[in-house]
mmCIF file with all atom_site columns, C-alpha atoms in Angstrom:
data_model
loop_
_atom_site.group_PDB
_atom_site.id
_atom_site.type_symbol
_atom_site.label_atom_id
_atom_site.label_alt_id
_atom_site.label_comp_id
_atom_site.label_asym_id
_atom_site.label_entity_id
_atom_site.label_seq_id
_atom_site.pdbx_PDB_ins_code
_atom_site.Cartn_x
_atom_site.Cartn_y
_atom_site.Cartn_z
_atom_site.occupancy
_atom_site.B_iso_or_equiv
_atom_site.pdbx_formal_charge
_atom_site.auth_seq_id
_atom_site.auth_comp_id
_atom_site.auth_asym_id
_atom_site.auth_atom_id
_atom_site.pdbx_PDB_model_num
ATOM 1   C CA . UNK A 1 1   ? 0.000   0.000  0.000   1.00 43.00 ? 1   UNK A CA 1
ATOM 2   C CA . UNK A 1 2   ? 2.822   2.316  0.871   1.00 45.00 ? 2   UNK A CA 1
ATOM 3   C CA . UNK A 1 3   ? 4.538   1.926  -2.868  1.00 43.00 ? 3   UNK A CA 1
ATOM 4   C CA . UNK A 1 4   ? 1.150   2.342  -4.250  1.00 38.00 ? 4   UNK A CA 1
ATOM 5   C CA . UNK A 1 5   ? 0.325   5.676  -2.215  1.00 39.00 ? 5   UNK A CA 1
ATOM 6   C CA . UNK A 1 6   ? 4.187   7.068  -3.320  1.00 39.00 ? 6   UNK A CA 1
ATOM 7   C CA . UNK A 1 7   ? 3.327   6.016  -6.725  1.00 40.00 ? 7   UNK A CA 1
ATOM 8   C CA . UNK A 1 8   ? 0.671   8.525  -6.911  1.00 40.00 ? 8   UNK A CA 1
ATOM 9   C CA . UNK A 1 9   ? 1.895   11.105 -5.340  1.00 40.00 ? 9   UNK A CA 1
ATOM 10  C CA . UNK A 1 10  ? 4.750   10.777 -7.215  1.00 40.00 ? 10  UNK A CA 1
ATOM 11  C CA . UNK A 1 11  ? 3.020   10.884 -10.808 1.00 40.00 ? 11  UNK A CA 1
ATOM 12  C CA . UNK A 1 12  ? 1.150   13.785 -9.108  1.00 42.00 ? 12  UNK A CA 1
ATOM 13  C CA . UNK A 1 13  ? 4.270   15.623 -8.262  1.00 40.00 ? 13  UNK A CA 1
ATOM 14  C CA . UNK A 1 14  ? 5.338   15.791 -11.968 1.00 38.00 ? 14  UNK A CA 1
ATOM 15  C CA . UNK A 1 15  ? 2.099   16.881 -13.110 1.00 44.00 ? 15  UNK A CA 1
ATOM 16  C CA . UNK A 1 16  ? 2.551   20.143 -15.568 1.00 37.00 ? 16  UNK A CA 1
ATOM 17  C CA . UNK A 1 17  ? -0.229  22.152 -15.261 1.00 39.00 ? 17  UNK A CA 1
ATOM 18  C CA . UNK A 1 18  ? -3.855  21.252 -16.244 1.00 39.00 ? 18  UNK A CA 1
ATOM 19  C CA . UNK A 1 19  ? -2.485  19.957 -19.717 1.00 38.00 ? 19  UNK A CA 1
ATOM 20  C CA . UNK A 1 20  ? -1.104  16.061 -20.606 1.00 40.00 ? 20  UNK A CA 1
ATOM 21  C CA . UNK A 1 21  ? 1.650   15.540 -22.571 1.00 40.00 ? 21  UNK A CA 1
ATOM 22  C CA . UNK A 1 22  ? 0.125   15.089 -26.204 1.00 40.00 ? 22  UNK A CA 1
ATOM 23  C CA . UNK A 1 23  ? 1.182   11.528 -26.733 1.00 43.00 ? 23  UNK A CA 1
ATOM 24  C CA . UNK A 1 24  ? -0.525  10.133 -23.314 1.00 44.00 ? 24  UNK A CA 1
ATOM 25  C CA . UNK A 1 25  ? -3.985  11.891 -23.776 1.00 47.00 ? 25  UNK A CA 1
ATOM 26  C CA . UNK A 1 26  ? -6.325  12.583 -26.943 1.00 45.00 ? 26  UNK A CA 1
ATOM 27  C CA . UNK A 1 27  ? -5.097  15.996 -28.656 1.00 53.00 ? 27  UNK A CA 1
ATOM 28  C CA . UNK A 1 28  ? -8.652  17.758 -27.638 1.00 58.00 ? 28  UNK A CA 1
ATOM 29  C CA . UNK A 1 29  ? -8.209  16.830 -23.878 1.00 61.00 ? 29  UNK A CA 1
ATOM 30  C CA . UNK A 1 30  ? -5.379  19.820 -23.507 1.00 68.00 ? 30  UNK A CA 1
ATOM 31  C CA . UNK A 1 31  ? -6.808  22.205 -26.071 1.00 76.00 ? 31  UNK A CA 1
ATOM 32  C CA . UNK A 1 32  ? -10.267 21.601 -23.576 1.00 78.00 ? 32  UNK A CA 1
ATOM 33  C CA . UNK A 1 33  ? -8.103  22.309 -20.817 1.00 80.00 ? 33  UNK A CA 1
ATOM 34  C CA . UNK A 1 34  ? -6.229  25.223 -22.243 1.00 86.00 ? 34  UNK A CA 1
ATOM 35  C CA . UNK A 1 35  ? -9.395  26.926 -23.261 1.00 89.00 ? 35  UNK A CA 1
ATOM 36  C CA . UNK A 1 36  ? -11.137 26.224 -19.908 1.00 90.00 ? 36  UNK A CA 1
ATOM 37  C CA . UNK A 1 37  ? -8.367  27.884 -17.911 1.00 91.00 ? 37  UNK A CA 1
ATOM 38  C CA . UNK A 1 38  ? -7.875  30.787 -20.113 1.00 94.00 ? 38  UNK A CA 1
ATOM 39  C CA . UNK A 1 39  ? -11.113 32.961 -19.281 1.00 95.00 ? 39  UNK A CA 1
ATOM 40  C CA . UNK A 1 40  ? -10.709 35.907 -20.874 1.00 95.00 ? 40  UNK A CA 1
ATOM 41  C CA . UNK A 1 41  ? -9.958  33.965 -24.143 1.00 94.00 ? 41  UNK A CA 1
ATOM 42  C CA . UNK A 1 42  ? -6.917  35.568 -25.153 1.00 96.00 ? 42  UNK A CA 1
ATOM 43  C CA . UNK A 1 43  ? -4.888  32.651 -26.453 1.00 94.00 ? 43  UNK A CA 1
ATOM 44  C CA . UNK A 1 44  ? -2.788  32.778 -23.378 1.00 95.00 ? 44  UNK A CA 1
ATOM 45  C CA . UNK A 1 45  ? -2.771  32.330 -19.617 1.00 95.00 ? 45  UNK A CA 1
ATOM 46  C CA . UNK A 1 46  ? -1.748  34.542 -16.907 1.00 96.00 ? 46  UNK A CA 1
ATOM 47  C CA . UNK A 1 47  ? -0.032  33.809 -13.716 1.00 95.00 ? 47  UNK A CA 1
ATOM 48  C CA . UNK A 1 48  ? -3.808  34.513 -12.508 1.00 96.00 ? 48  UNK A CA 1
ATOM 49  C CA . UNK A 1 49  ? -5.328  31.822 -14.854 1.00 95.00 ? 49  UNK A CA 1
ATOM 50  C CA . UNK A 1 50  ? -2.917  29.362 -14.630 1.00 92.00 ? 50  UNK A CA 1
ATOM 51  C CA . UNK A 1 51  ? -3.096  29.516 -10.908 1.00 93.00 ? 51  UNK A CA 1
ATOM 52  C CA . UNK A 1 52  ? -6.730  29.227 -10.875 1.00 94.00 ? 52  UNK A CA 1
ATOM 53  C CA . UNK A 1 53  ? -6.994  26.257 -13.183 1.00 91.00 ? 53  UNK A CA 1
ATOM 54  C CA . UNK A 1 54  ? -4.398  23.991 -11.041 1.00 89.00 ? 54  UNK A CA 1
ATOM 55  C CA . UNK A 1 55  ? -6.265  25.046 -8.035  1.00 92.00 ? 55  UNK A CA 1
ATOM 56  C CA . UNK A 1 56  ? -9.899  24.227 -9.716  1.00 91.00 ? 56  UNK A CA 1
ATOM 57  C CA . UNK A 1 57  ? -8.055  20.291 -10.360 1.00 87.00 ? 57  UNK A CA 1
ATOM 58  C CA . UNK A 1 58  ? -6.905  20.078 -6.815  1.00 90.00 ? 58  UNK A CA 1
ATOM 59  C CA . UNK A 1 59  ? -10.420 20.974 -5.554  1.00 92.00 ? 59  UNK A CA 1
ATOM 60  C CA . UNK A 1 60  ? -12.183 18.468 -8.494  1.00 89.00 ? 60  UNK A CA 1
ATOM 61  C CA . UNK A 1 61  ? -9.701  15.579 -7.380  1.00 87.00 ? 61  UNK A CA 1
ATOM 62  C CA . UNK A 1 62  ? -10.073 16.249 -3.570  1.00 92.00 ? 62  UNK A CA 1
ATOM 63  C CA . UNK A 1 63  ? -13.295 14.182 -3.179  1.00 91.00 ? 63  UNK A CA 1
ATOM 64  C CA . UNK A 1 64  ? -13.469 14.450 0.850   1.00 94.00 ? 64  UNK A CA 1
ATOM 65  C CA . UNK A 1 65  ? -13.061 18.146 0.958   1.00 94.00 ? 65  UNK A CA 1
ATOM 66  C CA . UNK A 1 66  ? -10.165 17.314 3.723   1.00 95.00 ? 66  UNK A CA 1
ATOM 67  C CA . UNK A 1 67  ? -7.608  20.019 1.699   1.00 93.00 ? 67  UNK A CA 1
ATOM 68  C CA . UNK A 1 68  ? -5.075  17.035 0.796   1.00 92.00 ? 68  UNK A CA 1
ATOM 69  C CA . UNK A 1 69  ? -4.748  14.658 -1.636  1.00 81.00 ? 69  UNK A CA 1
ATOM 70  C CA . UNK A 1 70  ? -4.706  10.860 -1.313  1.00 75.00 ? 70  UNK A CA 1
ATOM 71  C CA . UNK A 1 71  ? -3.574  7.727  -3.806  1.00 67.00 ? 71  UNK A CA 1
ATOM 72  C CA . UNK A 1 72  ? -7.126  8.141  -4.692  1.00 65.00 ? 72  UNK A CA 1
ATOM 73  C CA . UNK A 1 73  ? -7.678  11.199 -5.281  1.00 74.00 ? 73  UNK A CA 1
ATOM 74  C CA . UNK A 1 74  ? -4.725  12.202 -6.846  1.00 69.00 ? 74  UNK A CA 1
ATOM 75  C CA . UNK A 1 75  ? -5.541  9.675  -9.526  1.00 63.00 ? 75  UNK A CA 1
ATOM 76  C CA . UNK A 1 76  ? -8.374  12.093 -10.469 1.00 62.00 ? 76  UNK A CA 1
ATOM 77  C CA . UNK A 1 77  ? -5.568  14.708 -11.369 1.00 69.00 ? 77  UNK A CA 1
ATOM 78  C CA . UNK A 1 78  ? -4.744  12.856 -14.483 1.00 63.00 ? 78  UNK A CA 1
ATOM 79  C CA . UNK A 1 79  ? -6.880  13.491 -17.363 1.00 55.00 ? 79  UNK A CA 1
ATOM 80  C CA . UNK A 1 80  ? -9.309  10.968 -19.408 1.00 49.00 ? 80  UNK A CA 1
ATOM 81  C CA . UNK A 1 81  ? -6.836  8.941  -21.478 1.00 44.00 ? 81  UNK A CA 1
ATOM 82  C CA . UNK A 1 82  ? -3.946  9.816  -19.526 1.00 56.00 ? 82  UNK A CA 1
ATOM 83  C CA . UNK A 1 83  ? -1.316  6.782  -18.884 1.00 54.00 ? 83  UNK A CA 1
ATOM 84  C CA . UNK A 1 84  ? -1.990  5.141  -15.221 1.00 55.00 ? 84  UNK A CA 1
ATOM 85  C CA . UNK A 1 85  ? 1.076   6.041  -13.290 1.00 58.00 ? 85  UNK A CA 1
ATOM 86  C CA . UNK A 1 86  ? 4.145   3.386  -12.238 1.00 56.00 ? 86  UNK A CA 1
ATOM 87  C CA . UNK A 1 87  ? 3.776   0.613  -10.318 1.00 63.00 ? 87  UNK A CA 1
ATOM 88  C CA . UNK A 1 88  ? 7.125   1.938  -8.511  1.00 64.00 ? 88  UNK A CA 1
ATOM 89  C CA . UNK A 1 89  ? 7.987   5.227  -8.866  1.00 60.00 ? 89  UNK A CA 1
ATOM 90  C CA . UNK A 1 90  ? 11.361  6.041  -9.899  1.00 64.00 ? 90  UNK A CA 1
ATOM 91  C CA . UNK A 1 91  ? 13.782  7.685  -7.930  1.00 75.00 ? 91  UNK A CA 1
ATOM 92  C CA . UNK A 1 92  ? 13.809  10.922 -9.180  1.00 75.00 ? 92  UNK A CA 1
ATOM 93  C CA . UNK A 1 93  ? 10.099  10.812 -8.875  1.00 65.00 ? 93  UNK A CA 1
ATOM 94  C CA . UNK A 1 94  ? 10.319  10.134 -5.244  1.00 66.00 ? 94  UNK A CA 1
ATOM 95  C CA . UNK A 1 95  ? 13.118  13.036 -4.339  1.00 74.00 ? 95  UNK A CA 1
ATOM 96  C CA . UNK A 1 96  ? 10.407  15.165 -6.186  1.00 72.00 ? 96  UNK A CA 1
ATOM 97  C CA . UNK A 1 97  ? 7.620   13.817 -4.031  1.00 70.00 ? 97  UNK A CA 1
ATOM 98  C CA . UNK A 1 98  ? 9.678   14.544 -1.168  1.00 74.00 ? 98  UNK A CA 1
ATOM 99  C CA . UNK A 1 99  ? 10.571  18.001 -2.064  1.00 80.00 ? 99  UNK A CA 1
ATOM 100 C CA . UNK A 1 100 ? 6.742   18.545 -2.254  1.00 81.00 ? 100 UNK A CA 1
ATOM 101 C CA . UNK A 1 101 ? 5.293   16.596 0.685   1.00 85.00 ? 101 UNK A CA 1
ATOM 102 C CA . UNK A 1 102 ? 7.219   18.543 3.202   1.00 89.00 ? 102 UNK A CA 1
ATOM 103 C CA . UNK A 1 103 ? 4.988   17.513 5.849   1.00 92.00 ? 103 UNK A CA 1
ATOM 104 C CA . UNK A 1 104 ? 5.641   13.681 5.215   1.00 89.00 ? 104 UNK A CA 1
ATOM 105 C CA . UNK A 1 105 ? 2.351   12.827 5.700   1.00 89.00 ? 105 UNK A CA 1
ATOM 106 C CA . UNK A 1 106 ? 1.949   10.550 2.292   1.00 82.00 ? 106 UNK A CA 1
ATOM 107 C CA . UNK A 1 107 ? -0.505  12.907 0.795   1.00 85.00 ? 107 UNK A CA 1
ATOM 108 C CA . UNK A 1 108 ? -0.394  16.837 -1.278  1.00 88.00 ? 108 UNK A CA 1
ATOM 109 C CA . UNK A 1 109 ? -2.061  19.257 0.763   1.00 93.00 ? 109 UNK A CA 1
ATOM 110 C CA . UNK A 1 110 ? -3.104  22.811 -0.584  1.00 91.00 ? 110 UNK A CA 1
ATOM 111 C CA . UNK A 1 111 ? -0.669  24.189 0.586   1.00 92.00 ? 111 UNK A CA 1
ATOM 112 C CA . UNK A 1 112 ? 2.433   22.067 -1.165  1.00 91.00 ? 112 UNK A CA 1
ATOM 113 C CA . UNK A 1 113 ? 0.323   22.200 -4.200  1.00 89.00 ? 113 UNK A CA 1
ATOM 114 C CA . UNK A 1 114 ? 0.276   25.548 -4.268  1.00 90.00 ? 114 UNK A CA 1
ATOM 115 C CA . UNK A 1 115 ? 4.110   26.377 -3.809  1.00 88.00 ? 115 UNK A CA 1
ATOM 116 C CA . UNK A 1 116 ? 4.701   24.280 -7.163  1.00 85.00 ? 116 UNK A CA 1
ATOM 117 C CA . UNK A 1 117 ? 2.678   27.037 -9.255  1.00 86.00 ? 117 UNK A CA 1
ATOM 118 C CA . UNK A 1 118 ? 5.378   29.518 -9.457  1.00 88.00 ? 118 UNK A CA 1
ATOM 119 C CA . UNK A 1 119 ? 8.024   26.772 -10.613 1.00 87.00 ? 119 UNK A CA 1
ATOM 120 C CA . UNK A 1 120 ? 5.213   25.082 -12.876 1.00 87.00 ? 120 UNK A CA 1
ATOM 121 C CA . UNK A 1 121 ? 4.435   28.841 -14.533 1.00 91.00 ? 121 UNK A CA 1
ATOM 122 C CA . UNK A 1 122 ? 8.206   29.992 -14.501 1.00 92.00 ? 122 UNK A CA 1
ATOM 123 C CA . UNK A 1 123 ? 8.820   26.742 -16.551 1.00 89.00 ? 123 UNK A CA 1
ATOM 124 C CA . UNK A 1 124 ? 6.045   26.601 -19.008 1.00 90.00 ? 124 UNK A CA 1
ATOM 125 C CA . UNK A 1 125 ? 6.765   30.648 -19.748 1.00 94.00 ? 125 UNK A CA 1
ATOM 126 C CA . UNK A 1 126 ? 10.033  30.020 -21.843 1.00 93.00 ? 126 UNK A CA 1
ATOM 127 C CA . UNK A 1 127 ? 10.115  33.669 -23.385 1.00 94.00 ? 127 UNK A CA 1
ATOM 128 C CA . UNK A 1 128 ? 9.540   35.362 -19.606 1.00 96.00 ? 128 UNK A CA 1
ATOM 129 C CA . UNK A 1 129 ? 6.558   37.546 -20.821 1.00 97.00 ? 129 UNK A CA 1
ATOM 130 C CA . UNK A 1 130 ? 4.631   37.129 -17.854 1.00 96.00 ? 130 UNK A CA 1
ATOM 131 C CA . UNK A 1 131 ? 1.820   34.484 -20.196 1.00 96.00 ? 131 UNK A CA 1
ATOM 132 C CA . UNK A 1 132 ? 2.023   30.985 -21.155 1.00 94.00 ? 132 UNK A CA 1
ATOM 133 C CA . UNK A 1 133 ? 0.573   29.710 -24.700 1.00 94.00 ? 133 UNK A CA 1
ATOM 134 C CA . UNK A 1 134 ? -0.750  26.780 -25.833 1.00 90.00 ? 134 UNK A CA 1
ATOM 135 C CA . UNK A 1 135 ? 2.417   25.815 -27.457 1.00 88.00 ? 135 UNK A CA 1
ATOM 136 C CA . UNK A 1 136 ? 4.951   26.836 -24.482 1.00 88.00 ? 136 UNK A CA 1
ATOM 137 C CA . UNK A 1 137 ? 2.824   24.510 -22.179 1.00 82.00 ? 137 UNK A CA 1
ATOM 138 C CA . UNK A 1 138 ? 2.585   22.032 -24.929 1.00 81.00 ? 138 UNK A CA 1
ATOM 139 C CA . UNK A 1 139 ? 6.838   22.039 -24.907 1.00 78.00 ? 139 UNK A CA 1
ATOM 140 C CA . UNK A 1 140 ? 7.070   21.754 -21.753 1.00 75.00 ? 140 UNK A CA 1
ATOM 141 C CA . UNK A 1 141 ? 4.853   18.317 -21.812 1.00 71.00 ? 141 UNK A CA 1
ATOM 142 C CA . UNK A 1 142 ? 6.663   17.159 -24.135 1.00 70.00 ? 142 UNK A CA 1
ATOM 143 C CA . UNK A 1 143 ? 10.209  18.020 -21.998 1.00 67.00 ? 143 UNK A CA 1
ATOM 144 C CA . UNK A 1 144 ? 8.717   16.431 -18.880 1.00 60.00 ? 144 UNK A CA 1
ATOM 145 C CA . UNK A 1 145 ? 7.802   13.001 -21.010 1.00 56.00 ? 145 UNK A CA 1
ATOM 146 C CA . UNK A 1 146 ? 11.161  12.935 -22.391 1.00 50.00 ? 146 UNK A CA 1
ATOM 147 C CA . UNK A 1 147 ? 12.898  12.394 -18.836 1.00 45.00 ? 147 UNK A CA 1
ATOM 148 C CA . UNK A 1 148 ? 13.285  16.970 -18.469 1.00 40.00 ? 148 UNK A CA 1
#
């Protein structure tokens, strides 16, 4: 049970933002995602939006309304069509999960979730404008998937 909770929190840790790397989810699944976090429909998200939209997935995925995240729950993080994460997580996964669960208590509160947005939205905005597109976001998916 312990591997299995780890495991999730682990593919939870390296989640990008509300967007799937292209080749793990059908291509309409991020461009439904995109569009639903960018609310004034300019073709781009602020740090406002994109901090909204991961915060709107941690609420959807935390089913008991505790403020954390279980093995459970943090299943509902990944999209429809989204690969099911490791059996084991790898290493790197785990120093990650550790770096994020700095309470140790097996699970992603609100609180750790929400330090990862400014890392998340410096990494995704590659040309520092202060807005992340569709296709910096989509980059970055495909980085993460490739081992970045």
């Amino acid at each position: 049970m312990k591997s299995l909770v780890l495991s999730a929190l682990a593919a939870a840790a390296i989640t990008v933002v509300a967007m799937p790397a292209p080749a793990q989810t059908p291509p309409d699944a991020g461009r439904a995602l995109f569009q639903q976090a960018d609310v004034n429909n300019d073709g781009r998200l602020s740090r406002v939006e994109f901090d909204a939209a991961r915060e709107g997935r941690f609420a959807r995925a935390d089913a008991d309304r505790d403020g954390r995240l279980t093995m459970s729950e943090l299943r509902a993080l990944r999209p429809d069509g989204a690969a099911a994460p490791q059996r084991r997580p790898s290493r790197d996964q785990l120093q990650k999960l550790r770096a994020i669960d700095r309470n140790n208590d097996r699970a992603v509160d609100l609180n750790e979730f929400r330090a990862l947005n400014g890392e998340r939205f410096a990494a995704a905005d590659r040309n520092r404008d202060g807005f992340v597109t569709r296709d910096e976001i989509a980059d970055l998916a495909r980085a993460m998937t490739l081992g970045g």
